[in-house]
Short mmCIF file of C-alpha atoms in Angstrom, two decimals:
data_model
loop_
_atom_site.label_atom_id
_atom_site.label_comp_id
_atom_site.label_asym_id
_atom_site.label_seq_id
_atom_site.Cartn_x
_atom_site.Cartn_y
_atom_site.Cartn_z
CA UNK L 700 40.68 -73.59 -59.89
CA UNK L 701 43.43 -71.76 -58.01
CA UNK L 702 42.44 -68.70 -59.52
CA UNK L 703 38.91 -68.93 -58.60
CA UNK L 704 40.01 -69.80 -54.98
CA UNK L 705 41.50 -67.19 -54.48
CA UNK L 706 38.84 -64.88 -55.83
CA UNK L 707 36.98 -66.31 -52.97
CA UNK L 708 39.27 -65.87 -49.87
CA UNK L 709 39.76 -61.97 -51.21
CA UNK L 710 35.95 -61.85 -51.12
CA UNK L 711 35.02 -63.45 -48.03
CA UNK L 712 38.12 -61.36 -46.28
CA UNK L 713 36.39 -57.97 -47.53
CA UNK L 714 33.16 -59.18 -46.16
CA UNK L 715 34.65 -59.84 -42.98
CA UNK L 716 37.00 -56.64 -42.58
CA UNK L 717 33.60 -54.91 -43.74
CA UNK L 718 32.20 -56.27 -40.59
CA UNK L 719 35.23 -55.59 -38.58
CA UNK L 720 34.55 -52.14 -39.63
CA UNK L 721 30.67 -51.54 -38.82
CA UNK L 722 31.11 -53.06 -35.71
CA UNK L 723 34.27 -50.83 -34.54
CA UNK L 724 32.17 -47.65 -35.74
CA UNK L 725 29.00 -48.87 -33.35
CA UNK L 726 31.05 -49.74 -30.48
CA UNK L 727 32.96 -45.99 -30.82
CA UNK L 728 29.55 -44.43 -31.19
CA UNK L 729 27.92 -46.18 -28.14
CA UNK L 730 30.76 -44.75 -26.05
CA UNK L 731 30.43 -41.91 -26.95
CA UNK L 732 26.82 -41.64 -26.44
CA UNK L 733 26.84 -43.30 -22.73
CA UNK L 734 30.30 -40.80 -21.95
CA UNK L 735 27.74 -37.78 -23.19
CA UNK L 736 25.04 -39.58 -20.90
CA UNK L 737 27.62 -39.54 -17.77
CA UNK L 738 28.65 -36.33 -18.49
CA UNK L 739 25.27 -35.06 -18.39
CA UNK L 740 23.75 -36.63 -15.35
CA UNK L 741 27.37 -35.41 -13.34
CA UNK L 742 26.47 -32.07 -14.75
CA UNK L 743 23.01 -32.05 -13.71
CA UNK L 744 24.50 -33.60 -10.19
CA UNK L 745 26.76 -30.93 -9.74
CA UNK L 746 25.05 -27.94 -10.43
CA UNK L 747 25.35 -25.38 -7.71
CA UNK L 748 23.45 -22.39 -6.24
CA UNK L 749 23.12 -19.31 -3.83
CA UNK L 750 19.80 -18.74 -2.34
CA UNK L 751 18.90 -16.68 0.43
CA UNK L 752 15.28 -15.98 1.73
CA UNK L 753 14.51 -13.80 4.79
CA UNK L 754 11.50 -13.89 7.20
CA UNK L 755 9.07 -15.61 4.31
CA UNK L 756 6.70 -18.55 4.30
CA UNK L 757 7.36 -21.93 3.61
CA UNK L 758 5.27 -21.98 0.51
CA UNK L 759 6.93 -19.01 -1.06
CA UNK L 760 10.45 -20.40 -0.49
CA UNK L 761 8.85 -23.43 -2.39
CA UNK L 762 8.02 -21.07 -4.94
CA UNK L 763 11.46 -19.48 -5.49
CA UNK L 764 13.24 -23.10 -5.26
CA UNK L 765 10.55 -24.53 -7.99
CA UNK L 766 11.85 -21.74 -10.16
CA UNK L 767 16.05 -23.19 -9.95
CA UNK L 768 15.43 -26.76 -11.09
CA UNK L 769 12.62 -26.58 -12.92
CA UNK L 770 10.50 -28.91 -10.26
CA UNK L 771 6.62 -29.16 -8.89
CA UNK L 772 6.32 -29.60 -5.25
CA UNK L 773 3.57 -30.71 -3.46
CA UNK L 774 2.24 -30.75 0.05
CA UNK L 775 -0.59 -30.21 2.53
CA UNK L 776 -1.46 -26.95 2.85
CA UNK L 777 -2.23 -27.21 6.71
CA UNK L 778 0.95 -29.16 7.37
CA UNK L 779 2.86 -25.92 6.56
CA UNK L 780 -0.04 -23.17 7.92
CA UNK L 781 1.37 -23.21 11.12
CA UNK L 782 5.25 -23.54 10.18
CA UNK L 783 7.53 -20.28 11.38
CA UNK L 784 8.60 -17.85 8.30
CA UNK L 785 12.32 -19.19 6.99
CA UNK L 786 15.61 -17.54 6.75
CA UNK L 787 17.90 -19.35 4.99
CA UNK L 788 21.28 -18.26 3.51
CA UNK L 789 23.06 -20.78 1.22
CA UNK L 790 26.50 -20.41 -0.74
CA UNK L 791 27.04 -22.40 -3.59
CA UNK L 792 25.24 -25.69 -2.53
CA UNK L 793 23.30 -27.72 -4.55
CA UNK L 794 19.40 -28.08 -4.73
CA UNK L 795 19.33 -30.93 -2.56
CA UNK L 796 21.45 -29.12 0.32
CA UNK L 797 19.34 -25.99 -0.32
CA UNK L 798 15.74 -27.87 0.39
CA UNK L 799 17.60 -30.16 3.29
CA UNK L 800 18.55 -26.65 5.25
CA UNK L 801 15.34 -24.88 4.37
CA UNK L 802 13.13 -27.81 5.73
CA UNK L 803 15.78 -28.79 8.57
CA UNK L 804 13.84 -25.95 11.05
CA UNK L 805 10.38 -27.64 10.88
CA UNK L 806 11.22 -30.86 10.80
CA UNK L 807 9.73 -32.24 7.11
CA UNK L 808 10.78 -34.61 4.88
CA UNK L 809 11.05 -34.39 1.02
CA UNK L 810 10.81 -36.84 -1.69
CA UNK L 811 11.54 -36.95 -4.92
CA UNK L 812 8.75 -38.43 -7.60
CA UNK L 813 10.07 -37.73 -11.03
CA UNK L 814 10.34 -33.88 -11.07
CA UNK L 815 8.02 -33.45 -8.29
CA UNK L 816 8.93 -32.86 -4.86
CA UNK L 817 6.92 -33.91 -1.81
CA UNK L 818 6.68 -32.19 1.36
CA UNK L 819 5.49 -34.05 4.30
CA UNK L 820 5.65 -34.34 8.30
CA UNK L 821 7.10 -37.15 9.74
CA UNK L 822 4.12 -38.32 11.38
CA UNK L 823 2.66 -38.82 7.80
CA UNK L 824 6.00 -40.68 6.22
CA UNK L 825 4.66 -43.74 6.02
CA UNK L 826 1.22 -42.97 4.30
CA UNK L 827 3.78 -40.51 2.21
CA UNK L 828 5.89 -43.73 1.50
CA UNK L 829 3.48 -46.35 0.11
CA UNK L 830 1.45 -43.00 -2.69
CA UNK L 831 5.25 -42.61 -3.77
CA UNK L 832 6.28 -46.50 -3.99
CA UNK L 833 3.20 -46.75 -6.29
CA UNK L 834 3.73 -43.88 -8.26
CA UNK L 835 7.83 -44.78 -8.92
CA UNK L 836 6.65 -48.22 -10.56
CA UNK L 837 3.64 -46.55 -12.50
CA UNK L 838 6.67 -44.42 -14.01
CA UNK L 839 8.94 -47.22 -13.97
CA UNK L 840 11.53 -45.02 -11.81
CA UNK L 841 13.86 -46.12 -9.02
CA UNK L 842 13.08 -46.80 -5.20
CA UNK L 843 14.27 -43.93 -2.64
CA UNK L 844 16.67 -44.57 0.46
CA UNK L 845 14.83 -44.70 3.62
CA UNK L 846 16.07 -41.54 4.80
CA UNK L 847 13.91 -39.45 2.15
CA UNK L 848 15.68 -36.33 3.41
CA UNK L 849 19.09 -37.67 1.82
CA UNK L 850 17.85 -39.64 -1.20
CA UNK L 851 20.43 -39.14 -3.91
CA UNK L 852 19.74 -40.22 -7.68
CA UNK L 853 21.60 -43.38 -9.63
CA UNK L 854 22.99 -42.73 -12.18
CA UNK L 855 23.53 -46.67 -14.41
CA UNK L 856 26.11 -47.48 -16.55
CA UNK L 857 24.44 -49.69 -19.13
CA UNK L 858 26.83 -52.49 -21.19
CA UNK L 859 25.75 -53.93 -24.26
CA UNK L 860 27.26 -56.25 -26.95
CA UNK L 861 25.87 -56.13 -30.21
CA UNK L 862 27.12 -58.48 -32.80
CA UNK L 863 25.87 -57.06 -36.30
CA UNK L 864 26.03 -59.10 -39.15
CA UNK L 865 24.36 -56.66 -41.64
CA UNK L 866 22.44 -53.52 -42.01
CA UNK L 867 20.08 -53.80 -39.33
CA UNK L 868 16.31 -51.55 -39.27
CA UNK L 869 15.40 -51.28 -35.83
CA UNK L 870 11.80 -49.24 -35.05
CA UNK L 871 11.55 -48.40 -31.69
CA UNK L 872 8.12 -47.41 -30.11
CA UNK L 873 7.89 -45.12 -26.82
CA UNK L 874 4.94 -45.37 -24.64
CA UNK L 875 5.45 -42.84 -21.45
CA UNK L 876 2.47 -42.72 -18.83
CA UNK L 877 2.95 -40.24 -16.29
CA UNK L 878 0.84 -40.33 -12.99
CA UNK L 879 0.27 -36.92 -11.63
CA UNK L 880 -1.15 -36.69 -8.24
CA UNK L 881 -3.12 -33.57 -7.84
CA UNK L 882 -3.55 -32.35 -4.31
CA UNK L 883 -6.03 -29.43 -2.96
CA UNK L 884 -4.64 -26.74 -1.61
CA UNK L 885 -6.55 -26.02 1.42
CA UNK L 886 -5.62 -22.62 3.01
CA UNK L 887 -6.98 -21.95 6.58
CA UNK L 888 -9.60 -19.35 6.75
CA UNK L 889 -8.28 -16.01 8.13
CA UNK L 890 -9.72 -15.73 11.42
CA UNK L 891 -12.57 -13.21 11.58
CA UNK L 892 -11.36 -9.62 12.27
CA UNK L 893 -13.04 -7.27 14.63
CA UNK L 894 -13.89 -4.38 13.72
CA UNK L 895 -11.27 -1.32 14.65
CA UNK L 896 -12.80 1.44 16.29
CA UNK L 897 -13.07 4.59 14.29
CA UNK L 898 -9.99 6.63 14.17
CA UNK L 899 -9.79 10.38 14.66
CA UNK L 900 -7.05 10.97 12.18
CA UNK L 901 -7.77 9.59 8.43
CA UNK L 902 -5.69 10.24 5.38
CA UNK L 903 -9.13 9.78 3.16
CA UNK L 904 -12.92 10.70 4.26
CA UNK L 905 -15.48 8.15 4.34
CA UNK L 906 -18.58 9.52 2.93
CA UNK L 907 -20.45 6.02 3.37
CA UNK L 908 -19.72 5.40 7.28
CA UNK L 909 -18.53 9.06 8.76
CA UNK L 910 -19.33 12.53 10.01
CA UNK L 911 -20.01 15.62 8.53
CA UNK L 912 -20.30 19.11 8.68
CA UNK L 913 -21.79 21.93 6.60
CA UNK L 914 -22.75 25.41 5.65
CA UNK L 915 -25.46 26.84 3.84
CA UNK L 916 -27.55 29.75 2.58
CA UNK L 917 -31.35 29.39 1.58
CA UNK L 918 -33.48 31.87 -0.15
CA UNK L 919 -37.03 31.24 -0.21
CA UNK L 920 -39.90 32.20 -1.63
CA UNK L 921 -43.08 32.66 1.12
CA UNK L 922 -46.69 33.35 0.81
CA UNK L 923 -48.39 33.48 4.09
CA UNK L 924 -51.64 31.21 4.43
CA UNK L 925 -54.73 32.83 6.00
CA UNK L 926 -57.61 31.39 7.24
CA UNK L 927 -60.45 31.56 9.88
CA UNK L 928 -63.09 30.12 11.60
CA UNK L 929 -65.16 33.62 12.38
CA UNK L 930 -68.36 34.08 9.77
CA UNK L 931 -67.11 37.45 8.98
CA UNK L 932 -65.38 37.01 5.88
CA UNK L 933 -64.24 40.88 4.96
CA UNK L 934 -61.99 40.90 7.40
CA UNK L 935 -59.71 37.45 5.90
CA UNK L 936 -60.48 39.11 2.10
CA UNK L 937 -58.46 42.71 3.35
CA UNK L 938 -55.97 40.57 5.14
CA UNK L 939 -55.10 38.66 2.15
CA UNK L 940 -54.87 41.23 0.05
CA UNK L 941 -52.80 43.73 2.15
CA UNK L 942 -49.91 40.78 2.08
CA UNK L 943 -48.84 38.86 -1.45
CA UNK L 944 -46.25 36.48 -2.29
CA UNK L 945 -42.67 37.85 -1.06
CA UNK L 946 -39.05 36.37 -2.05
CA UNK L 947 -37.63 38.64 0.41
CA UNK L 948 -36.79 35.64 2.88
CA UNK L 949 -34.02 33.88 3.00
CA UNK L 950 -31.86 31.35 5.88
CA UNK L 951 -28.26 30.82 7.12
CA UNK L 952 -26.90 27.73 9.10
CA UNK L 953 -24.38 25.18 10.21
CA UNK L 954 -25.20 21.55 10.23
CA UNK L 955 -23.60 18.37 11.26
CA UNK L 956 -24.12 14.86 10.36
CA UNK L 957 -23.35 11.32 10.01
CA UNK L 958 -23.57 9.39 7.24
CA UNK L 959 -24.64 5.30 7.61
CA UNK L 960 -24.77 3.62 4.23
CA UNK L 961 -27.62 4.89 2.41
CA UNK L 962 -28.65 7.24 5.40
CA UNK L 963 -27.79 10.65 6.20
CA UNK L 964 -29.04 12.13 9.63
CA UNK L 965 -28.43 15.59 10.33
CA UNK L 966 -28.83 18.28 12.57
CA UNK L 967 -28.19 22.00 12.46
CA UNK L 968 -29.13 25.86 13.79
CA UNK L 969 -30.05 28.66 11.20
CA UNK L 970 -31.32 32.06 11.29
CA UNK L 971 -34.01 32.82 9.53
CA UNK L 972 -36.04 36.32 8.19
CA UNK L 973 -39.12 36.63 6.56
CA UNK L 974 -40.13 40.10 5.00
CA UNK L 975 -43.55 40.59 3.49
CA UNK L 976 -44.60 43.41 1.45
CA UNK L 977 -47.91 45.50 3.38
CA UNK L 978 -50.10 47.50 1.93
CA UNK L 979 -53.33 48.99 2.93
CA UNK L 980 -55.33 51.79 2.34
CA UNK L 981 -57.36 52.80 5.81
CA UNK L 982 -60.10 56.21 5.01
CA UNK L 983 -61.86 57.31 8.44
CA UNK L 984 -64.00 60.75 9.28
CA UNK L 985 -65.85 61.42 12.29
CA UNK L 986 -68.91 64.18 13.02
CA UNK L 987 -69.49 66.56 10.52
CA UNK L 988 -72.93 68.43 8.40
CA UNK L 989 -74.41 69.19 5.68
CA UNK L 990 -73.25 71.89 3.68
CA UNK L 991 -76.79 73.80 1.50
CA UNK L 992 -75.85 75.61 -1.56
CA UNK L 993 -78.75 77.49 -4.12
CA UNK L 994 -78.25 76.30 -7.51
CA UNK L 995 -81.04 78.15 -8.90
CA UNK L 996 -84.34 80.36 -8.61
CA UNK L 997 -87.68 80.89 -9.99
CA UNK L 998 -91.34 81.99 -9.15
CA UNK L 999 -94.59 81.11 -9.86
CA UNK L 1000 -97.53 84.72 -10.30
CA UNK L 1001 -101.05 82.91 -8.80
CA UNK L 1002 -103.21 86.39 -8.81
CA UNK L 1003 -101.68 88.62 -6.45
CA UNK L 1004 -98.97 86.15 -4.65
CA UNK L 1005 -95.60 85.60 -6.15
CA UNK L 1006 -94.36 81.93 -4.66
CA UNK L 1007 -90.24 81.83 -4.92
CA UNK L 1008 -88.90 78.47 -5.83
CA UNK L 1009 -85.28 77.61 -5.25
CA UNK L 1010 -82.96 74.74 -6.24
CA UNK L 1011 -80.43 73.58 -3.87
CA UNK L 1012 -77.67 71.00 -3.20
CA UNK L 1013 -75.97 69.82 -0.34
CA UNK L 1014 -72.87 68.16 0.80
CA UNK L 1015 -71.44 66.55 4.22
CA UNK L 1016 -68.68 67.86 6.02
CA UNK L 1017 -67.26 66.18 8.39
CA UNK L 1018 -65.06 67.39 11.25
CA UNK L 1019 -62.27 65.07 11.45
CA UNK L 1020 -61.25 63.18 7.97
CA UNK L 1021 -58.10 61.06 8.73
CA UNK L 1022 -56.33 58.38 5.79
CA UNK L 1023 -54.16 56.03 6.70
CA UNK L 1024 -52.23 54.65 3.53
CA UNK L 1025 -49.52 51.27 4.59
CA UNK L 1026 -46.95 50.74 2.53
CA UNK L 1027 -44.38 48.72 4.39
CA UNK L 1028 -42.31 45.29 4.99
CA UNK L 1029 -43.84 43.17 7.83
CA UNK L 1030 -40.10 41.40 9.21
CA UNK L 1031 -39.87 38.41 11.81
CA UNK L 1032 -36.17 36.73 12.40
CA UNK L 1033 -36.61 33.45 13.93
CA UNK L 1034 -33.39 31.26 15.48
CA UNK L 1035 -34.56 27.92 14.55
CA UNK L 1036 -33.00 24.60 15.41
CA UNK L 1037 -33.56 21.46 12.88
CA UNK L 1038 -33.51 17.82 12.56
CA UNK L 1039 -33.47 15.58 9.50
CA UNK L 1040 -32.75 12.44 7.61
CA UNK L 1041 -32.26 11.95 4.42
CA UNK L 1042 -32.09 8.76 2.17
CA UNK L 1043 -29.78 8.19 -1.10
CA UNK L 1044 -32.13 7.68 -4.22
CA UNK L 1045 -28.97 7.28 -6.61
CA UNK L 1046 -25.32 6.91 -5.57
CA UNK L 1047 -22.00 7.22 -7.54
CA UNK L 1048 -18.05 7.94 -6.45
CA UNK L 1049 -18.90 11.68 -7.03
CA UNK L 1050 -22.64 12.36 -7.13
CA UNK L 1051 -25.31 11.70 -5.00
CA UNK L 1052 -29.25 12.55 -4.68
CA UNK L 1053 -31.59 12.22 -2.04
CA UNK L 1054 -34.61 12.95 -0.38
CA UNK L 1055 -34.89 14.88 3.06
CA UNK L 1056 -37.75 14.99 5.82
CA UNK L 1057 -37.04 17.48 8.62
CA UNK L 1058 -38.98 19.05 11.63
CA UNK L 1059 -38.25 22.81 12.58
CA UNK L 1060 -38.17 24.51 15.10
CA UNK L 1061 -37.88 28.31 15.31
CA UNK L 1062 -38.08 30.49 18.34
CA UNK L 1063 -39.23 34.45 17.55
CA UNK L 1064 -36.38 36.49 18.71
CA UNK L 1065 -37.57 39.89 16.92
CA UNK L 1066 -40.39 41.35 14.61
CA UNK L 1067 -41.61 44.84 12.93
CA UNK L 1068 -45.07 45.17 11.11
CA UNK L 1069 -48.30 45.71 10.72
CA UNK L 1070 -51.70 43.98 10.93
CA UNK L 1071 -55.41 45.11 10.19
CA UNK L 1072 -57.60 45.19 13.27
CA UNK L 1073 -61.38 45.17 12.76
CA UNK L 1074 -62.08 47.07 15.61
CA UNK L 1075 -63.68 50.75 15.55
CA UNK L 1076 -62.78 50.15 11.70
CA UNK L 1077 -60.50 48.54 9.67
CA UNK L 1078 -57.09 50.06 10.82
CA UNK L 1079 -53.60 49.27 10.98
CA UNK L 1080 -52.36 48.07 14.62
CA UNK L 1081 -48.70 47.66 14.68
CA UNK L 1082 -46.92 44.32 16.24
CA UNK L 1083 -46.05 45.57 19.47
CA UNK L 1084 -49.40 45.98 20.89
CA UNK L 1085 -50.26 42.39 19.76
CA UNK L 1086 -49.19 38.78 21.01
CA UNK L 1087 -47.00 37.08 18.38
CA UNK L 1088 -46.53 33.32 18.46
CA UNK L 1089 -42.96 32.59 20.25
CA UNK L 1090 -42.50 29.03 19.17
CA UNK L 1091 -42.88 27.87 15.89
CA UNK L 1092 -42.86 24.16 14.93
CA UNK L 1093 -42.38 23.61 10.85
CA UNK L 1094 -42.27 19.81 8.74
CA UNK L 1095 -39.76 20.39 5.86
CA UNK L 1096 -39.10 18.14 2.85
CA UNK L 1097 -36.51 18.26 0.25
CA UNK L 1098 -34.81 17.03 -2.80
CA UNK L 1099 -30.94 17.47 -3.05
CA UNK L 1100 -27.74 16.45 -4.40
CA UNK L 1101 -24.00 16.15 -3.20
CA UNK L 1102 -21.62 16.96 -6.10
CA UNK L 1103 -17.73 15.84 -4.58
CA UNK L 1104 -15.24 19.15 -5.55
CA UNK L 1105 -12.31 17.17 -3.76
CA UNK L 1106 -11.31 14.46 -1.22
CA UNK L 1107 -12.57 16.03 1.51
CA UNK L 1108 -15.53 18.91 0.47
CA UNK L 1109 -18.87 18.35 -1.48
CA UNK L 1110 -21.40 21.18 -2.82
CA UNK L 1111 -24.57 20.62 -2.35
CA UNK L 1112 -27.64 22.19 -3.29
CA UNK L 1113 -31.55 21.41 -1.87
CA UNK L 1114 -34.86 22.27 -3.53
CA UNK L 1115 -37.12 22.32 -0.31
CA UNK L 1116 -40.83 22.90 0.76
CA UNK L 1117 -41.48 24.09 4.68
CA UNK L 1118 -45.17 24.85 6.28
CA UNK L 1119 -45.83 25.93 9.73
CA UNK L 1120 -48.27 23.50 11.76
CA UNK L 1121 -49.31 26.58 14.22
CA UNK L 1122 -50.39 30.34 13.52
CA UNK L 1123 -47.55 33.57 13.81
CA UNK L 1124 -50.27 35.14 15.53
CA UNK L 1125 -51.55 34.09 19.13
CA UNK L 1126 -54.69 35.99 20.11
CA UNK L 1127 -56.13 37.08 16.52
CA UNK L 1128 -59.16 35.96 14.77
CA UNK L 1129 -57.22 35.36 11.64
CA UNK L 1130 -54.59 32.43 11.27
CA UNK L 1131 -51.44 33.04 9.21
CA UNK L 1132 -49.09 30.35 8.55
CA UNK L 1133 -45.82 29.97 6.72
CA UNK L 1134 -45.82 28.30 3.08
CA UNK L 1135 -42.18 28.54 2.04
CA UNK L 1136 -40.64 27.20 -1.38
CA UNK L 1137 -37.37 27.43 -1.27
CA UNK L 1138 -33.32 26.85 -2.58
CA UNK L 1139 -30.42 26.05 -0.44
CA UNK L 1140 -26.79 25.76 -1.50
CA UNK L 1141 -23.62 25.15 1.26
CA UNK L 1142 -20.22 23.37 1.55
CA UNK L 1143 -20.28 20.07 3.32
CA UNK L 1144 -16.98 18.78 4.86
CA UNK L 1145 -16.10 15.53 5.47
CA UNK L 1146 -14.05 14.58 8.72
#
């Protein structure tokens, strides 16, 4: 029995040093977790900073501070629209002394909502007050002094006594709810600009809304257009064949111009020459008689008379034979002034094609030729005895492009079409009239 006893109390005094034992080990390791907790939250307290902005908003400051602790903030948009740019410069202060200094010029109040920080004017504090008191006990976190500006976190020391008996199995389950409140950001619409006035000095053309100016050369291809009202018709037939088709014409011109969106209005002088090829063949012969010559003899025997027979021919001879044989270039120059629009079928950064209508208008300011007269014969009479048309008027269309060769110069080139609505000629029965087909290239330079 004594044995057995103590068998017992050596048992029951392991058990209890064993106990001794677990429960010195929990206490040391719940010290050491709440002195790692405390050490933590002093750290995080602690933590210090330079910052320095210059001149910028407040929202971009925000940005910048969001980026040291790892925070959200939120605020109205239109509080801060009006708010002065912010210079701050901070030496090794914390976050807290940071946002106080950067907010103490305008005059708002922060708060702190979990890791969110909200911006807001006084006037609004109380509205600001009660959405934060409700979303602290939705996330179960502590109440804020009444001075939000100063609020400072707790930091709790939490004591506990455990008594533990024997192995214990604890499951612990972890239900977080966040509330996140999720505010527009309204900016202020920028306030309509007016438009600048054009400037004369630009680092870049603008071919789209801007002037222009250009040079060209045209050669053209002309065949003059005859008609007439007079029932003598032999007179138009050698007219239009003593002239043909000619490519001996050709134009030269400045232009200037604006360009309006798709539109393109220009206007320009030129000088321009048309030569056509004459040629005529003019056979006159006045008086003359009628030359007898004997071919041949013979006679006829009737009894005693011998009648001679004799065979002649005969040819005229006139007294004055004159032949007049053209073979010349009929010229007129014309200084012509011209107006036109043109329209942008396709458009691209480099390329462009359109389609032109233009009115002409050309003044006569020389001319050399010849034209057939139907008086005492068809003859030659030259262009100084004859009135010439001074004023032309002409309709032109045209198809073109713009190809850009740098910033400031394009090449273009224009297939083009021009008629003349009245006759060169002013007193003759015969109307002739320009029918041009032609090819203009030039430089265009934007300014």
């Amino acid at each position: 029995m004594k044995i057995n006893s103590l068998y017992l109390l050596s048992v029951r005094l392991n058990q209890q040093n064993a106990h001794d034992l677990n429960k010195a080990r929990l206490l040391i390791a719940v010290f050491f977790f709440m002195l790692t907790m405390l050490t933590t939250a002093q750290q995080v307290e602690v933590k210090r900073y330079d910052f320095e902005v210059k001149n910028q908003p407040l929202d971009q400051v925000f940005k910048q501070l969001a980026a040291l602790e790892k925070v959200h903030f939120s605020f109205n948009a239109s509080d801060l629209a009006t708010e002065k740019p912010v210079t701050y410069i901070g030496k090794n202060k914390t976050f807290r002394e940071i946002l106080t200094g950067v907010l103490a010029p305008s005059g708002n109040y922060f708060r702190f909502v979990g890791n969110q920080v909200v911006v807001f004017k006084p006037a609004n504090a109380a509205e600001r007050e009660a959405i934060d008191s409700k979303a602290e006990e939705k996330q179960n976190k502590q109440t804020p002094d009444d001075q939000p500006a100063l609020v400072m976190p707790l930091v709790r020391q939490l004591h506990d006594t455990i008594i533990r008996v024997d192995t214990i199995w604890r499951t612990d389950t972890l239900v977080k709810t966040d509330t996140v409140f999720i505010r527009e950001l309204v900016k202020p619409e920028p306030p309509e600009s007016k438009p600048e006035g054009k400037k004369s000095l630009r680092f870049e053309p603008d071919r789209d809304n801007g002037w222009l100016m250009g040079f060209t050369y045209a050669q053209m291809g002309n065949q003059f257009g005859f008609s007439s009202s007079e029932p003598d018709g032999e007179l138009l037939r050698i007219v239009k064949e003593s002239e043909s088709i000619s490519f001996r014409n050709f134009s030269l011109g400045a232009e200037a111009g604006y360009n309006t969106g798709k539109w393109s209005f220009n206007t320009g002088l030129q000088f321009t020459g048309f030569s056509n090829r004459f040629k005529f063949l003019d056979e006159q012969s006045v008086g003359g008689y009628y030359d007898v010559d004997t071919l041949d003899a013979y006679y006829t025997v009737v009894l005693t008379d011998t009648t001679w027979i004799y065979i002649t021919d005969s040819a005229y001879v006139p007294l004055d034979y004159r032949q007049y044989n053209y073979n010349q270039l009929n010229n007129l120059g014309y200084l012509e002034w011209q107006l036109s629009a043109a329209y942008n079928l396709y458009k691209k950064p480099d390329l462009r094609v359109y389609a032109s209508l233009g009115l002409v208008m050309s003044q006569l300011i020389y001319s050399n030729g010849t034209l057939i007269s139907n008086s005492n014969g068809f003859h030659g009479v030259d262009y100084d005895i004859i009135n010439l048309q001074p004023t032309l008027i002409s309709y032109k269309l045209g198809l073109g492009i713009r190809k850009k060769l740098s910033d400031w110069f394009d090449f273009t080139g224009e297939l083009f079409y021009r008629h003349s609505m009245n006759s060169v000629y002013k007193d003759y029965s015969i109307d002739k009239k320009i029918n041009a087909t032609g090819l203009k290239a030039g430089i265009i330079y934007y300014f």
